[in-house]
Coordinates of C-alpha atoms (C1' of nucleotides) in Angstrom, one line a residue:
Chain U
M1 CA 191.1 84.4 133.6
E2 CA 187.7 85.2 132.5
P3 CA 187.2 86.1 129.0
A4 CA 185.4 89.3 128.5
K5 CA 181.7 88.6 128.9
Q6 CA 179.6 89.2 126.0
R7 CA 177.2 91.9 126.8
K8 CA 174.1 90.1 127.6
L9 CA 173.2 86.6 126.6
S10 CA 169.7 87.6 126.3
Q11 CA 167.6 90.6 126.9
G12 CA 165.0 88.3 128.4
R13 CA 161.4 88.3 127.8
K14 CA 160.0 91.3 126.1
K15 CA 156.6 92.6 126.5
I16 CA 154.4 92.1 123.5
N17 CA 151.0 93.3 122.4
I18 CA 148.3 90.7 122.0
E19 CA 147.8 91.0 118.3
R20 CA 148.4 88.8 115.4
I21 CA 152.0 87.9 114.9
E22 CA 152.8 88.6 111.3
N23 CA 156.0 86.8 110.9
T24 CA 155.1 83.2 110.0
G25 CA 158.0 81.4 111.6
N26 CA 157.6 83.3 114.8
R27 CA 153.9 82.7 114.8
Q28 CA 154.4 79.0 114.6
V29 CA 157.0 78.9 117.4
T30 CA 154.8 81.0 119.6
F31 CA 151.8 78.8 118.9
S32 CA 153.8 75.7 119.8
K33 CA 155.1 77.1 123.0
R34 CA 151.8 78.6 124.1
R35 CA 149.9 75.5 123.2
Q36 CA 152.1 73.5 125.4
G37 CA 151.7 76.0 128.2
L38 CA 148.0 76.0 127.8
F39 CA 147.7 72.2 127.9
K40 CA 149.9 72.1 130.9
K41 CA 147.7 74.5 132.7
A42 CA 144.6 72.7 131.7
G43 CA 146.1 69.5 133.1
E44 CA 147.0 71.2 136.4
L45 CA 143.5 72.6 136.7
T46 CA 141.9 69.2 136.6
T47 CA 144.4 67.7 138.8
L48 CA 144.1 70.4 141.4
C49 CA 140.4 70.9 141.2
G50 CA 139.1 67.6 139.9
G51 CA 136.8 68.9 137.3
E52 CA 136.8 67.8 133.7
I53 CA 138.3 69.6 130.8
A54 CA 138.7 69.6 127.1
V55 CA 140.9 71.9 125.0
I56 CA 140.8 71.8 121.2
T57 CA 142.8 74.1 119.0
F58 CA 143.7 74.4 115.4
S59 CA 147.1 75.7 114.6
P60 CA 147.6 78.4 112.1
G61 CA 148.6 75.5 109.8
D62 CA 145.2 74.1 110.5
K63 CA 146.4 71.1 112.3
A64 CA 144.3 69.9 115.2
Y65 CA 145.6 69.5 118.7
S66 CA 143.6 68.5 121.7
F67 CA 143.9 67.8 125.3
G68 CA 141.2 66.2 127.5
N69 CA 140.6 64.8 130.9
P70 CA 139.2 62.3 131.2
S71 CA 139.0 62.7 127.4
V72 CA 138.0 65.2 124.9
E73 CA 135.1 63.1 123.8
H74 CA 133.8 62.7 127.3
V75 CA 133.8 66.4 128.0
V76 CA 132.3 67.4 124.7
E77 CA 129.6 65.0 125.1
S78 CA 128.9 66.1 128.6
L79 CA 128.3 69.5 127.1
L80 CA 126.3 68.3 124.2
Y81 CA 124.2 65.7 126.0
P82 CA 123.7 66.9 129.5
D83 CA 121.2 65.2 131.8
N84 CA 120.9 61.6 132.4
Y85 CA 121.0 60.8 128.8
T86 CA 123.5 58.0 128.6
S87 CA 126.0 58.9 126.1
P88 CA 126.5 56.3 123.4
M89 CA 130.2 56.6 123.6
Q90 CA 130.3 56.3 127.3
V91 CA 128.0 53.4 127.9
R92 CA 128.7 51.1 130.7
V93 CA 129.9 47.6 130.0
G94 CA 130.5 46.8 133.5
E95 CA 129.3 43.5 134.7
D96 CA 130.2 41.5 131.7
G97 CA 133.8 40.8 132.4
L98 CA 134.2 38.8 129.2
R99 CA 134.3 41.9 127.1
R100 CA 137.2 43.5 128.6
K101 CA 139.9 42.4 126.2
E102 CA 137.8 43.1 123.2
Q103 CA 137.0 46.4 124.8
Q104 CA 140.6 47.4 124.8
E105 CA 141.1 46.5 121.3
L106 CA 138.1 48.7 120.5
D107 CA 139.4 51.6 122.4
E108 CA 142.7 51.3 120.7
F109 CA 141.0 51.2 117.4
Q110 CA 138.9 54.2 118.3
R111 CA 142.0 56.2 119.0
Q112 CA 143.3 55.4 115.6
L113 CA 140.0 56.3 114.1
E114 CA 139.9 59.6 115.8
A115 CA 143.4 60.3 115.0
E116 CA 142.9 59.5 111.4
K117 CA 139.9 61.8 111.3
R118 CA 141.8 64.6 112.8
R119 CA 144.7 64.1 110.5
T120 CA 142.8 65.2 107.5
K121 CA 142.7 68.8 106.8
R122 CA 139.4 70.4 107.3
S123 CA 137.8 72.7 104.9
E124 CA 136.9 76.3 105.3
Q125 CA 133.3 76.4 105.8
M126 CA 131.0 74.1 107.7
K127 CA 127.6 74.4 106.3
S128 CA 125.1 74.7 109.0
G129 CA 123.4 71.4 109.7
N130 CA 123.8 69.5 112.9
K131 CA 125.3 66.2 113.1
F132 CA 124.6 63.4 115.5
W133 CA 127.0 60.8 116.5
W134 CA 125.0 58.1 114.8
E135 CA 125.5 59.9 111.6
M136 CA 129.0 58.7 111.0
P137 CA 130.9 60.4 108.3
I138 CA 131.3 58.2 105.3
E139 CA 134.8 59.3 105.1
S140 CA 135.7 57.5 108.3
I141 CA 134.2 54.4 107.1
N142 CA 136.4 54.6 104.1
N143 CA 139.3 54.8 106.4
M144 CA 138.5 51.7 108.3
G145 CA 140.4 48.5 107.9
M146 CA 138.6 45.2 107.1
E147 CA 138.8 43.9 110.5
E148 CA 137.2 47.0 112.0
L149 CA 134.6 47.1 109.4
E150 CA 133.6 43.6 110.2
K151 CA 133.3 44.4 113.8
M152 CA 131.3 47.4 113.2
R153 CA 129.1 45.6 110.8
G154 CA 128.1 43.0 113.3
A155 CA 127.5 45.5 116.1
L156 CA 125.5 47.7 113.8
K157 CA 123.3 44.9 112.7
E158 CA 122.4 44.2 116.3
L159 CA 122.0 47.8 117.1
K160 CA 119.7 48.3 114.2
L161 CA 117.5 45.5 115.4
N162 CA 117.3 47.0 118.8
V163 CA 116.4 50.3 117.5
D164 CA 113.8 49.0 115.2
K165 CA 112.2 47.1 118.0
K166 CA 112.2 50.0 120.4
A167 CA 110.9 52.3 117.7
E168 CA 108.0 50.1 117.2
E169 CA 107.3 49.6 120.8
K170 CA 107.2 53.3 121.4
M171 CA 105.2 53.8 118.3
M172 CA 102.5 51.6 119.7
K173 CA 102.6 53.1 123.1
E174 CA 102.6 56.7 122.1
S175 CA 100.6 56.7 118.9
T176 CA 97.5 57.9 120.6
S177 CA 99.0 60.9 122.2
L178 CA 101.5 61.7 119.6
K179 CA 100.9 64.8 117.6
I180 CA 104.0 65.4 115.7
S181 CA 104.8 63.1 113.0
L182 CA 108.3 63.0 112.1
P183 CA 106.7 61.1 109.4
D184 CA 107.7 57.9 107.9
P185 CA 107.7 59.3 104.4
T186 CA 110.7 61.3 105.1
I187 CA 112.7 58.5 106.4
R188 CA 111.5 56.1 103.8
N189 CA 112.6 58.5 101.2
I190 CA 116.1 58.3 102.4
D191 CA 115.9 54.6 102.7
D192 CA 114.6 54.3 99.2
R193 CA 117.4 56.1 97.5
A194 CA 120.0 54.0 99.1
S195 CA 118.6 50.6 99.3
G196 CA 116.1 49.8 96.7
E197 CA 114.7 47.2 99.0
Chain I
M1 CA 163.6 105.6 160.8
E2 CA 161.2 103.1 159.8
P3 CA 158.6 101.9 162.1
A4 CA 158.9 98.2 162.8
K5 CA 157.5 96.6 159.7
Q6 CA 154.6 94.3 160.2
R7 CA 156.1 91.0 159.4
K8 CA 155.2 90.7 155.8
L9 CA 152.1 91.7 154.2
S10 CA 152.2 88.5 152.3
Q11 CA 154.6 85.7 152.0
G12 CA 153.8 85.8 148.4
R13 CA 153.1 82.9 146.2
K14 CA 154.1 79.5 147.6
K15 CA 155.0 76.6 145.6
I16 CA 152.4 73.9 145.5
N17 CA 152.3 70.4 144.3
I18 CA 150.0 69.6 141.5
E19 CA 147.7 67.3 143.3
R20 CA 144.1 67.5 144.3
I21 CA 143.3 70.3 146.7
E22 CA 141.4 68.8 149.5
N23 CA 140.0 71.9 151.1
T24 CA 136.7 72.6 149.3
G25 CA 136.7 76.3 149.6
N26 CA 140.3 76.6 148.5
R27 CA 139.6 74.3 145.6
Q28 CA 136.8 76.4 144.4
V29 CA 138.8 79.6 144.6
T30 CA 141.7 78.0 142.8
F31 CA 139.4 76.7 140.1
S32 CA 138.0 80.1 139.6
K33 CA 141.3 81.8 139.4
R34 CA 142.9 79.3 137.2
R35 CA 140.0 79.0 134.9
Q36 CA 140.2 82.7 134.3
G37 CA 143.8 82.5 133.6
L38 CA 143.3 79.6 131.2
F39 CA 140.6 81.3 129.2
K40 CA 142.7 84.4 129.0
K41 CA 145.6 82.4 127.6
A42 CA 143.4 80.7 125.2
G43 CA 142.2 84.0 123.9
E44 CA 145.7 85.3 123.6
L45 CA 146.7 82.2 121.7
T46 CA 144.2 82.7 119.0
T47 CA 144.7 86.4 118.8
L48 CA 148.4 86.0 118.5
C49 CA 148.5 83.0 116.2
G50 CA 145.1 83.1 114.5
G51 CA 144.1 79.6 115.0
E52 CA 140.8 78.5 116.5
I53 CA 140.2 77.2 119.9
A54 CA 137.6 75.8 122.3
V55 CA 138.0 75.2 126.0
I56 CA 135.3 73.4 127.9
T57 CA 135.5 72.7 131.6
F58 CA 133.3 71.4 134.3
S59 CA 133.9 72.8 137.7
P60 CA 134.2 70.6 140.7
G61 CA 130.6 71.7 141.3
D62 CA 129.8 70.3 137.9
K63 CA 129.0 73.6 136.3
A64 CA 130.0 74.0 132.7
Y65 CA 132.2 76.8 131.5
S66 CA 133.5 77.3 128.0
F67 CA 135.5 79.6 125.9
G68 CA 135.6 79.5 122.1
N69 CA 136.9 81.3 119.2
P70 CA 135.1 81.7 116.8
S71 CA 132.8 79.5 118.9
V72 CA 132.9 76.3 120.8
E73 CA 130.5 74.7 118.4
H74 CA 132.5 75.6 115.4
V75 CA 135.7 74.2 116.8
V76 CA 134.2 71.0 118.1
E77 CA 132.5 70.4 114.7
S78 CA 135.7 71.1 112.9
L79 CA 137.3 68.4 115.1
L80 CA 134.6 65.9 114.6
Y81 CA 134.0 66.4 111.0
P82 CA 137.2 67.4 109.4
D83 CA 136.5 67.5 105.7
N84 CA 133.7 69.1 103.9
Y85 CA 131.5 66.3 105.2
T86 CA 127.8 66.5 104.7
S87 CA 125.8 64.5 107.1
P88 CA 123.9 61.5 105.8
M89 CA 120.6 63.1 106.3
Q90 CA 121.6 65.9 104.0
V91 CA 123.3 63.9 101.4
R92 CA 122.3 64.2 97.8
V93 CA 118.7 65.2 98.2
G94 CA 119.4 67.4 95.3
E95 CA 118.2 65.9 92.1
D96 CA 114.7 65.3 93.4
G97 CA 113.4 68.7 94.2
L98 CA 110.5 67.4 96.1
R99 CA 112.6 66.2 99.0
R100 CA 114.1 69.5 99.8
K101 CA 111.4 70.9 101.9
E102 CA 111.0 67.9 103.9
Q103 CA 114.7 67.9 104.4
Q104 CA 114.7 71.4 105.8
E105 CA 111.9 70.6 108.2
L106 CA 113.9 67.7 109.4
D107 CA 117.0 69.8 109.9
E108 CA 115.1 72.4 111.8
F109 CA 113.5 69.8 114.0
Q110 CA 116.8 68.3 114.7
R111 CA 118.1 71.6 115.8
Q112 CA 115.4 72.0 118.2
L113 CA 115.9 68.6 119.6
E114 CA 119.6 69.4 120.2
A115 CA 118.8 72.7 121.8
E116 CA 116.4 71.0 124.2
K117 CA 118.9 68.5 125.2
R118 CA 121.5 71.1 126.0
R119 CA 119.2 72.9 128.3
T120 CA 119.0 70.1 130.7
K121 CA 121.5 69.7 133.5
R122 CA 123.7 66.7 133.3
S123 CA 124.0 64.2 136.0
E124 CA 126.9 62.4 137.4
Q125 CA 127.7 58.9 136.5
M126 CA 129.4 57.3 133.6
K127 CA 132.2 55.7 135.5
S128 CA 132.9 52.4 134.0
G129 CA 134.2 51.4 130.7
N130 CA 133.2 52.6 127.4
K131 CA 132.0 51.0 124.3
F132 CA 131.7 52.1 120.8
W133 CA 128.8 54.2 120.0
W134 CA 127.6 51.7 117.5
E135 CA 127.4 49.2 120.2
M136 CA 124.8 51.2 121.9
P137 CA 123.0 49.4 124.6
I138 CA 119.3 49.2 124.9
E139 CA 119.1 51.2 128.0
S140 CA 120.1 54.4 126.2
I141 CA 117.7 53.6 123.5
N142 CA 115.0 53.4 126.0
N143 CA 115.8 56.9 127.1
M144 CA 115.2 58.3 123.6
G145 CA 112.1 60.0 122.6
M146 CA 110.1 58.9 119.7
E147 CA 111.3 61.6 117.4
E148 CA 114.9 61.0 118.1
L149 CA 114.3 57.3 117.7
E150 CA 112.8 57.7 114.4
K151 CA 115.5 59.9 113.2
M152 CA 118.1 57.5 114.4
R153 CA 116.4 54.7 112.7
G154 CA 116.7 56.4 109.4
A155 CA 120.2 57.4 109.8
L156 CA 121.1 54.0 111.1
K157 CA 119.7 52.2 108.1
E158 CA 121.7 54.3 105.8
L159 CA 124.8 53.9 107.9
K160 CA 124.5 50.2 107.9
L161 CA 124.2 50.1 104.2
N162 CA 127.3 52.1 103.8
V163 CA 129.2 49.9 106.1
D164 CA 128.0 46.8 104.4
K165 CA 129.0 48.2 101.1
K166 CA 132.4 49.3 102.2
A167 CA 133.0 46.0 103.9
E168 CA 132.3 44.2 100.7
E169 CA 134.5 46.5 98.7
K170 CA 137.3 46.1 101.0
M171 CA 136.8 42.4 101.2
M172 CA 137.3 42.1 97.5
K173 CA 140.2 44.4 97.4
E174 CA 142.2 43.1 100.3
S175 CA 141.5 39.5 100.1
T176 CA 144.6 39.1 98.0
S177 CA 147.0 41.1 100.0
L178 CA 145.7 40.8 103.5
K179 CA 147.6 43.0 105.7
I180 CA 145.1 44.8 107.7
S181 CA 146.9 46.1 110.8
L182 CA 146.3 49.5 112.1
P183 CA 147.6 52.0 109.7
D184 CA 149.7 55.1 110.1
P185 CA 152.4 55.8 112.6
T186 CA 152.3 59.5 112.0
I187 CA 149.7 60.8 114.4
R188 CA 151.4 62.6 117.1
N189 CA 149.4 65.6 117.8
I190 CA 146.6 64.0 119.7
D191 CA 146.4 62.9 123.2
D192 CA 149.9 63.9 123.6
R193 CA 150.0 65.8 126.8
A194 CA 153.6 66.7 127.3
S195 CA 155.8 66.8 124.4
G196 CA 156.0 69.5 121.9
E197 CA 156.6 69.3 118.2
Chain L
dT1 C1' 137.6 90.7 146.8
dA2 C1' 142.4 93.0 146.8
dC3 C1' 147.1 92.6 147.6
dT4 C1' 152.0 91.2 147.0
dA5 C1' 155.8 88.2 147.1
dT6 C1' 157.1 84.5 144.5
dA7 C1' 156.5 80.8 141.1
dT8 C1' 156.0 80.1 136.3
dA9 C1' 155.6 81.1 131.5
dT10 C1' 157.8 82.8 127.7
dA11 C1' 160.1 86.5 123.9
dA12 C1' 164.3 87.0 122.0
dG13 C1' 168.6 85.7 121.2
dT14 C1' 172.0 81.7 120.2
Chain R
dA1 C1' 166.6 73.0 120.8
dC2 C1' 168.6 75.8 124.7
dT3 C1' 169.2 80.0 127.6
dT4 C1' 168.1 84.0 130.2
dA5 C1' 166.0 88.1 131.6
dT6 C1' 161.6 89.6 132.2
dA7 C1' 156.5 89.5 131.9
dT8 C1' 152.6 87.3 133.9
dA9 C1' 150.0 84.2 136.8
dT10 C1' 148.8 83.1 141.2
dA11 C1' 149.0 81.0 146.6
dG12 C1' 148.5 82.7 150.8
dT13 C1' 146.9 86.3 153.4
dA14 C1' 144.1 90.3 155.1

DNA sequence: TACTATATATAAGT
DNA sequence: ACTTATATATAGTA
């Protein structure tokens, strides 16, 4: 009744050495599978142990994948800005219930932005240089839609005012004991070339 | 022939549900084991497939662990600044030779700043909602040192100019065919815990 | 920490 | 994408 069984359906998993897989197709498949496995484990780890985690990888094809709990950004910033420094991205909005809806729109938009940034292919070398969050890549501004641009514009204006104000306050307060001078000239130079004000 | 076997040396691995481990000691042990496993897998992935990877986790005790190839910083930056982006502070200082030196001082200083921040231990908070970084509240501005403040001020000004400019460009261009909406359906690879590609 | 029985991940093959 | 045999990871225990 039974048809002759073909020898073995599979030889099962074989042992492999941990070294670069030369076959391109194979490499991609393996990356895909293992990335999934890795993300799954990462998720399990946080669920089981309650820590935070971020995993970021670039595929051989240079595409970015990431997994994060609570979010990649959160974890990365926790690493970059330890201490009680309140992370700009994570600032509390709490008591002002009014903003919640707006908030969600923004979050959604942020996801888009991030995604868009990631979508682009990155180039080989990253010159040294350190970037701060408030040095937003011009590129991502280019990618913004009108609506978002306007929102940002308004917020930025307000923010700038606050910063200017604080800067001056501190300047007054610390001017006596301040030794460094991250001097105005430097900054003005930059202003100059852009604004011509 | 055999002496009575002591029950079993081990019942072996038991199945567990993926949910928070309440027992503290257990949780720590599990974190430790699984973190090791995760990092190992991460390493294998890059070796096998040649991509890049960064894994960052905070233990339940809030200690930071990370694994990266070639390095965490490299990968994180690749994610944040995909293209051959040059930060605003470094942009086009070229034509005016005079500014180069200042530029370098600034960069160096910034590096130090960042290093210093990293040294500190982070605290636990940041529970409630997020806002966009460009809607940074005053409280975090208050926490900034003078140097950082000044630097931010410069960058911010430039950023604002860029945004203003872009906003106006777009305004012109899109005023006829207003169809803002969030672009692009094709961003699958991010925040996509489960599915594969 | 070290051990082992078992749960899970996954290399090949289809 | 799906399957299967096997390699690996790991929960509970000593």
